[in-house]
Coordinates of C-alpha atoms and ligand atoms in Angstrom, one line a residue:
M321 CA -20.4 6.9 22.6
S322 CA -23.7 5.3 22.6
Q323 CA -23.7 3.4 25.9
N324 CA -25.4 4.8 28.6
R325 CA -23.1 6.1 31.4
T326 CA -23.7 7.9 34.6
D327 CA -21.9 11.5 34.5
D328 CA -19.3 10.4 37.1
H329 CA -18.4 7.4 35.2
V330 CA -14.6 7.6 34.6
D331 CA -13.3 5.7 31.8
A332 CA -10.8 3.0 32.2
I333 CA -7.9 2.3 29.6
S334 CA -6.6 -1.1 30.1
V335 CA -3.0 -1.2 28.5
V336 CA -2.0 -4.7 27.2
V337 CA 1.4 -5.2 26.9
P338 CA 3.0 -8.8 25.8
C339 CA 6.5 -9.0 27.1
H340 CA 9.2 -11.8 26.6
N341 CA 12.4 -11.1 28.1
E342 CA 11.8 -7.3 28.7
E343 CA 13.0 -6.5 32.0
Q344 CA 15.3 -3.7 30.4
S345 CA 12.5 -2.3 28.3
L346 CA 9.6 -2.2 31.3
P347 CA 10.8 0.9 33.2
L348 CA 11.4 2.7 30.0
L349 CA 7.9 2.3 28.9
F350 CA 6.5 3.0 32.7
E351 CA 8.4 6.1 32.6
E352 CA 6.8 7.2 29.3
F353 CA 3.3 6.1 31.1
E354 CA 3.9 8.6 33.7
R355 CA 3.7 11.5 31.1
V356 CA 1.0 10.0 29.2
A357 CA -1.4 9.2 31.7
A358 CA -1.6 13.1 33.0
E359 CA -2.6 13.7 29.3
L360 CA -5.2 10.9 29.3
A361 CA -7.0 12.1 32.7
P362 CA -9.4 11.9 34.1
A363 CA -9.5 8.5 32.0
R364 CA -7.6 6.0 34.2
V365 CA -4.9 3.6 33.2
E366 CA -4.3 -0.1 34.3
F367 CA -2.0 -2.2 32.7
V368 CA -2.0 -6.0 31.6
L369 CA 1.2 -6.9 31.7
V370 CA 1.9 -10.8 30.1
D371 CA 5.1 -12.6 31.0
D372 CA 5.4 -14.8 28.0
G373 CA 7.9 -17.3 29.7
S374 CA 10.9 -14.8 30.1
A375 CA 14.0 -16.2 31.1
D376 CA 14.8 -12.7 32.9
A377 CA 13.0 -10.8 35.8
T378 CA 10.0 -9.6 33.5
S379 CA 7.9 -10.8 35.9
E380 CA 9.4 -9.2 38.8
V381 CA 9.9 -5.9 37.4
G382 CA 6.3 -5.9 36.0
R383 CA 5.0 -6.5 39.3
R384 CA 7.0 -3.6 41.2
L385 CA 6.0 -1.3 38.7
A386 CA 2.7 -2.1 38.1
A387 CA 2.0 -2.1 42.1
S388 CA 1.8 2.0 41.8
W389 CA -1.4 1.6 38.8
P390 CA -4.4 0.5 41.0
G391 CA -6.2 -2.6 39.3
S392 CA -3.0 -3.5 37.1
Q393 CA -2.4 -7.3 36.4
V394 CA 0.7 -9.1 36.0
L395 CA 0.1 -12.7 34.3
T396 CA 2.9 -15.1 34.3
F397 CA 3.0 -17.9 31.6
S398 CA 4.2 -21.3 32.5
R399 CA 6.4 -21.1 29.3
N400 CA 7.0 -19.3 25.8
F401 CA 3.8 -19.2 24.4
G402 CA 4.5 -16.8 21.8
K403 CA 3.3 -13.2 21.1
E404 CA -0.4 -13.9 20.1
A405 CA -1.1 -16.5 22.9
A406 CA 0.1 -13.2 25.4
I407 CA -2.3 -10.8 23.3
F408 CA -5.0 -13.4 23.7
A409 CA -4.5 -13.9 27.8
G410 CA -4.1 -9.8 27.9
L411 CA -7.2 -9.2 26.0
Q412 CA -9.2 -11.8 28.0
H413 CA -7.9 -10.4 31.5
A414 CA -8.5 -6.5 30.3
K415 CA -11.3 -5.1 32.1
G416 CA -11.3 -1.5 31.0
D417 CA -14.0 0.4 28.7
Y418 CA -11.2 0.4 26.1
V419 CA -8.3 -1.8 25.5
A420 CA -5.2 -0.7 24.2
L421 CA -2.4 -3.1 22.7
M422 CA 1.2 -2.3 22.5
D423 CA 4.7 -4.0 22.3
A424 CA 7.2 -3.4 25.6
D425 CA 10.0 -2.0 23.4
L426 CA 8.6 1.5 23.1
Q427 CA 8.1 0.8 19.2
D428 CA 4.6 1.4 20.0
P429 CA 5.0 5.2 21.1
P430 CA 2.7 5.4 24.4
A431 CA 2.6 9.3 23.4
L432 CA 0.2 8.4 20.5
L433 CA -2.6 7.3 22.9
P434 CA -4.0 10.5 24.0
E435 CA -4.5 11.4 20.4
M436 CA -5.9 7.4 19.7
Y437 CA -8.2 7.9 22.8
R438 CA -9.5 11.2 21.6
I439 CA -10.4 9.8 18.1
I440 CA -12.1 7.0 19.5
R441 CA -14.3 9.0 21.6
E442 CA -15.2 11.7 19.0
E443 CA -15.2 9.6 15.6
D444 CA -17.4 6.9 14.9
V445 CA -15.0 4.1 15.1
E446 CA -14.7 0.9 17.3
S447 CA -11.0 0.9 17.0
V448 CA -7.8 3.3 16.4
A449 CA -4.8 1.1 14.5
T450 CA -1.6 2.4 13.7
R451 CA 0.6 1.7 10.8
R452 CA 4.3 2.6 9.8
K453 CA 5.2 5.0 7.5
D454 CA 8.0 3.6 6.4
R455 CA 10.5 0.3 7.0
A456 CA 13.6 2.4 8.1
G457 CA 16.0 0.8 10.2
E458 CA 14.9 -2.5 8.9
P459 CA 17.4 -5.0 7.2
P460 CA 16.3 -4.7 3.3
V461 CA 15.6 -8.5 2.9
R462 CA 13.3 -8.7 5.4
S463 CA 11.3 -5.6 4.2
A464 CA 11.2 -7.3 0.7
F465 CA 9.8 -10.6 2.0
A466 CA 7.3 -8.5 4.3
R467 CA 6.4 -6.4 1.0
L468 CA 5.7 -10.0 -0.9
F469 CA 4.0 -11.4 2.2
Y470 CA 1.2 -8.6 2.2
R471 CA 0.8 -8.5 -1.7
M472 CA 0.6 -12.4 -1.5
I473 CA -2.1 -12.7 1.5
N474 CA -4.2 -9.7 0.3
R475 CA -4.4 -11.7 -3.3
M476 CA -5.5 -14.6 -1.8
S477 CA -7.7 -13.8 1.2
E478 CA -10.8 -12.0 2.0
T479 CA -9.5 -10.6 4.9
E480 CA -7.3 -7.5 3.9
L481 CA -4.4 -6.8 5.6
V482 CA -2.4 -3.4 5.5
D483 CA 1.2 -3.4 4.8
G484 CA 3.3 -2.1 7.7
A485 CA 0.2 -2.5 9.9
R486 CA 1.4 -2.6 13.6
D487 CA -0.5 -4.7 16.4
Y488 CA -0.5 -1.2 18.2
R489 CA -4.4 -0.4 18.6
L490 CA -6.7 1.2 20.9
M491 CA -10.3 -0.8 21.1
S492 CA -13.5 -0.4 22.5
R493 CA -15.4 -2.9 24.5
K494 CA -17.6 -3.9 21.8
F495 CA -14.5 -4.5 19.4
V496 CA -12.4 -6.4 22.0
D497 CA -15.3 -8.8 23.0
A498 CA -15.8 -9.9 19.1
V499 CA -11.9 -10.4 18.9
L500 CA -12.4 -12.7 22.1
S501 CA -15.3 -14.7 20.7
L502 CA -13.2 -16.0 17.7
G503 CA -11.8 -19.1 19.7
E504 CA -9.3 -20.8 17.3
S505 CA -5.8 -21.8 18.9
N506 CA -3.9 -20.7 15.8
R507 CA -4.4 -17.0 16.4
F508 CA -3.0 -14.7 13.5
T509 CA -4.3 -11.7 15.6
K510 CA -3.2 -9.1 12.9
G511 CA -6.0 -11.2 10.8
L512 CA -8.5 -11.5 13.5
F513 CA -8.8 -7.7 13.9
S514 CA -9.1 -7.3 10.4
W515 CA -11.7 -10.1 10.4
V516 CA -14.0 -8.9 13.2
G517 CA -15.0 -5.7 11.0
F518 CA -15.8 -2.5 12.4
K519 CA -14.8 0.8 11.5
T520 CA -11.2 1.5 12.6
H521 CA -9.2 4.7 12.1
W522 CA -5.6 4.2 10.8
L523 CA -3.2 6.4 12.3
E524 CA 0.3 6.6 10.7
Y525 CA 3.5 7.0 12.5
A526 CA 7.5 6.9 11.4
N527 CA 9.4 3.7 12.2
V528 CA 10.8 3.9 15.9
E529 CA 14.1 1.6 16.8
R530 CA 13.4 -0.7 19.9
S531 CA 14.6 0.9 23.3
A532 CA 16.5 -1.7 25.0
G533 CA 16.7 -5.6 24.6
S534 CA 16.7 -7.3 21.4
S535 CA 13.8 -8.3 18.8
Q536 CA 13.0 -12.0 19.6
W537 CA 11.9 -12.5 15.9
S538 CA 14.3 -14.4 13.7
F539 CA 14.2 -14.4 10.1
F540 CA 12.8 -18.3 10.4
S541 CA 10.2 -17.2 13.0
L542 CA 8.7 -14.7 10.6
A543 CA 8.4 -17.0 7.9
R544 CA 6.6 -19.1 10.1
Y545 CA 4.4 -16.7 11.1
A546 CA 3.9 -15.6 7.6
I547 CA 2.9 -19.2 6.4
S548 CA 0.6 -19.6 9.4
G549 CA -1.2 -16.1 8.3
I550 CA -1.7 -17.6 4.9
T551 CA -3.0 -20.7 5.8
A552 CA -5.3 -19.1 8.6
F553 CA -6.8 -16.7 6.2
S554 CA -6.9 -18.1 2.7
T555 CA -7.5 -21.6 1.2
T556 CA -6.1 -19.9 -2.2
P557 CA -3.0 -22.4 -2.0
L558 CA -5.1 -25.3 -2.1
V559 CA -7.2 -23.9 -5.0
V560 CA -3.7 -23.2 -6.6
A561 CA -2.7 -27.0 -6.2
S562 CA -5.5 -28.4 -7.9
V563 CA -5.5 -25.8 -10.9
V564 CA -1.9 -26.9 -11.4
G565 CA -2.6 -30.5 -11.1
L566 CA -5.4 -30.1 -13.5
V567 CA -3.1 -28.2 -15.8
L568 CA -0.6 -30.9 -15.9
C569 CA -3.2 -33.8 -16.7
L570 CA -4.2 -31.7 -19.7
V571 CA -0.7 -31.3 -20.9
A572 CA 0.1 -35.0 -20.1
V573 CA -3.0 -36.1 -22.2
L574 CA -2.2 -33.6 -25.1
A575 CA 1.7 -35.1 -25.1
L576 CA 0.1 -38.6 -25.0
V577 CA -2.0 -37.9 -28.2
F578 CA 0.8 -36.4 -29.9
I579 CA 3.2 -39.3 -29.8
I580 CA 0.5 -41.9 -30.4
V581 CA -0.3 -39.5 -33.8
R582 CA 3.4 -39.2 -34.4
W583 CA 3.6 -42.9 -34.2
A584 CA 0.7 -43.7 -36.6
V585 CA 1.5 -41.1 -39.2
A586 CA 5.2 -41.3 -39.2
G587 CA 6.1 -44.7 -37.4
D588 CA 8.6 -43.3 -35.7
P589 CA 10.1 -45.3 -32.6
V590 CA 9.4 -43.7 -29.5
S591 CA 12.6 -42.7 -27.9
G592 CA 14.1 -40.1 -25.3
W593 CA 14.3 -41.5 -22.0
P594 CA 16.0 -38.1 -20.8
S595 CA 12.8 -36.3 -21.2
L596 CA 11.1 -38.6 -19.4
A597 CA 13.1 -38.8 -16.4
C598 CA 12.7 -35.0 -16.2
M599 CA 9.2 -35.1 -16.7
I600 CA 8.8 -37.9 -14.0
I601 CA 11.0 -35.7 -11.5
F602 CA 9.4 -32.6 -12.2
I603 CA 5.9 -34.1 -11.7
G604 CA 6.9 -36.1 -8.6
G605 CA 8.2 -32.6 -7.4
V606 CA 4.9 -30.7 -7.9
Q607 CA 3.1 -33.6 -6.1
L608 CA 5.1 -33.4 -3.2
L609 CA 4.8 -29.8 -3.0
F610 CA 1.3 -29.6 -3.2
L611 CA 1.0 -32.7 -0.5
G612 CA 3.1 -30.0 1.6
V613 CA 0.3 -27.4 1.3
L614 CA -2.3 -29.9 2.1
G615 CA -0.4 -31.3 5.1
Q616 CA -0.2 -27.7 6.4
Y617 CA -3.6 -27.4 6.3
L618 CA -4.3 -30.5 7.7
A619 CA -2.0 -29.6 10.6
N620 CA -3.8 -26.7 11.2
V621 CA -7.1 -28.8 11.6
Y622 CA -5.3 -31.1 13.8
G623 CA -4.1 -28.3 16.0
E624 CA -7.2 -26.8 16.5
S625 CA -8.9 -30.1 17.1
K626 CA -6.9 -31.1 20.2
H627 CA -8.8 -27.9 21.5
R628 CA -5.8 -27.4 23.9
P629 CA -6.0 -24.3 25.7
I630 CA -4.1 -21.4 24.1
Y631 CA -1.6 -20.4 26.9
V632 CA -1.1 -21.5 30.8
L633 CA -0.9 -19.6 33.6
D634 CA 1.8 -20.1 36.3
D635 CA 0.6 -16.9 38.4
C636 CA -1.4 -13.9 38.2
Y637 CA -0.7 -10.7 40.1
T638 CA -3.5 -8.0 40.7
S639 CA -2.6 -4.6 41.8
A640 CA -4.3 -3.2 44.7
E641 CA -7.8 -2.1 43.1
G642 CA -8.3 1.5 42.7
E643 CA -12.0 1.8 43.2
G644 CA -11.7 4.4 46.2
D645 CA -9.2 6.5 44.7
E646 CA -10.4 6.5 40.8
G647 CA -8.4 9.1 38.5
G648 CA -5.1 9.5 40.8
R649 CA -2.9 7.0 41.9
G650 CA -0.5 6.5 44.9
Ligands
UDP1697 N1 6.8 -11.0 22.4 C1 6.2 -12.1 23.3 N2 6.5 -13.2 23.1 C2 7.3 -13.6 21.8 C3 8.2 -12.7 21.4 C4 7.8 -11.4 21.7 O1 5.4 -11.7 24.0 O2 7.4 -15.0 22.0 C5 6.7 -9.6 22.6 C6 8.0 -8.7 23.0 O3 8.2 -8.8 24.2 C7 7.6 -7.6 22.6 C8 6.6 -7.6 21.6 O4 6.0 -8.9 21.5 O5 6.8 -6.7 23.6 C9 7.0 -7.4 20.2 O6 8.3 -8.1 20.2 P1 9.7 -7.8 19.1 O7 10.3 -6.5 19.4 O8 10.8 -8.7 19.5 O9 9.3 -7.9 18.0 P2 9.4 -6.8 16.5 O10 9.2 -5.3 17.3 O11 10.7 -7.0 16.2 O12 8.6 -7.1 15.7
MG1698 MG1 9.7 -4.9 18.8

């Protein structure tokens, strides 16, 4: 690493975990970490669990588990603010030299972390990101839409998104500070990670099924997530709207010229109200569609202009600081 550090400095790795109704998954996660922490030694692991308005005992279970990991925190939101807000809160509170972001359900295998830690120290990269090799175990319709989304957004936006990229990542302090410096309220984290730049090493792994509980995403919430991703990182839909409007105007002018010429040359009476009705409906539809697109961007501007906080904390628990016994735990 380029930073000057004294020889006795022990790296702290903050593990940020957004949790929404994960009381069943958390014990499994910590069990896994009992093993992983040994491999990471002498680096010290501290958790930042973010309870994103869970209806179950996620906070209580989290506190009990985090108590034996010095310097860990459990943030409790006042309600459900969504995974992106939970990630932001976690990154803000993480104090470690490195910050790992992972899901609570073991779909982001903690066993990969030692490898990621090795890479970020040995290679000249500021983050180690992960992507799934395949979408095995996912409903085919969902996979198809996900692929379509990545194709579309990569065509439309300068910010590149990797298909199958997970949020699971190990980041350097520099990288985390850059992500935190982006203050927008509509946070599409995958895009923000890509936007800040820096060299990133991509690790691939086979898809893993959820350990316990159930996924919080419905098809419609994923669709909303996709739309917010596109409107946050691309203004191409607005350009498309303008181009389609322009083309339709041209077509209308040409049609008008054609009708006038035909009337003057052949003396044809203008007839055919059904075709006219179809045209009116078509153009009306196109106008409404693009008004909707415009509205989406306006809504984003409105949302940002309110400058509301991204989350509201109800409670913040910190386990005993581990200054005295760095490297070991209770
Ligand atoms: N999550 C969250 N807030 C939400 C929904 C999900 O913090 O509103 C967390 C959830 O607890 C998990 C992670 O985000 O740790 C990923 O959620 P999930 O497993 O439901 O998503 P999937 O793996 O199906 O994409
Ligand atoms: Mg999951």
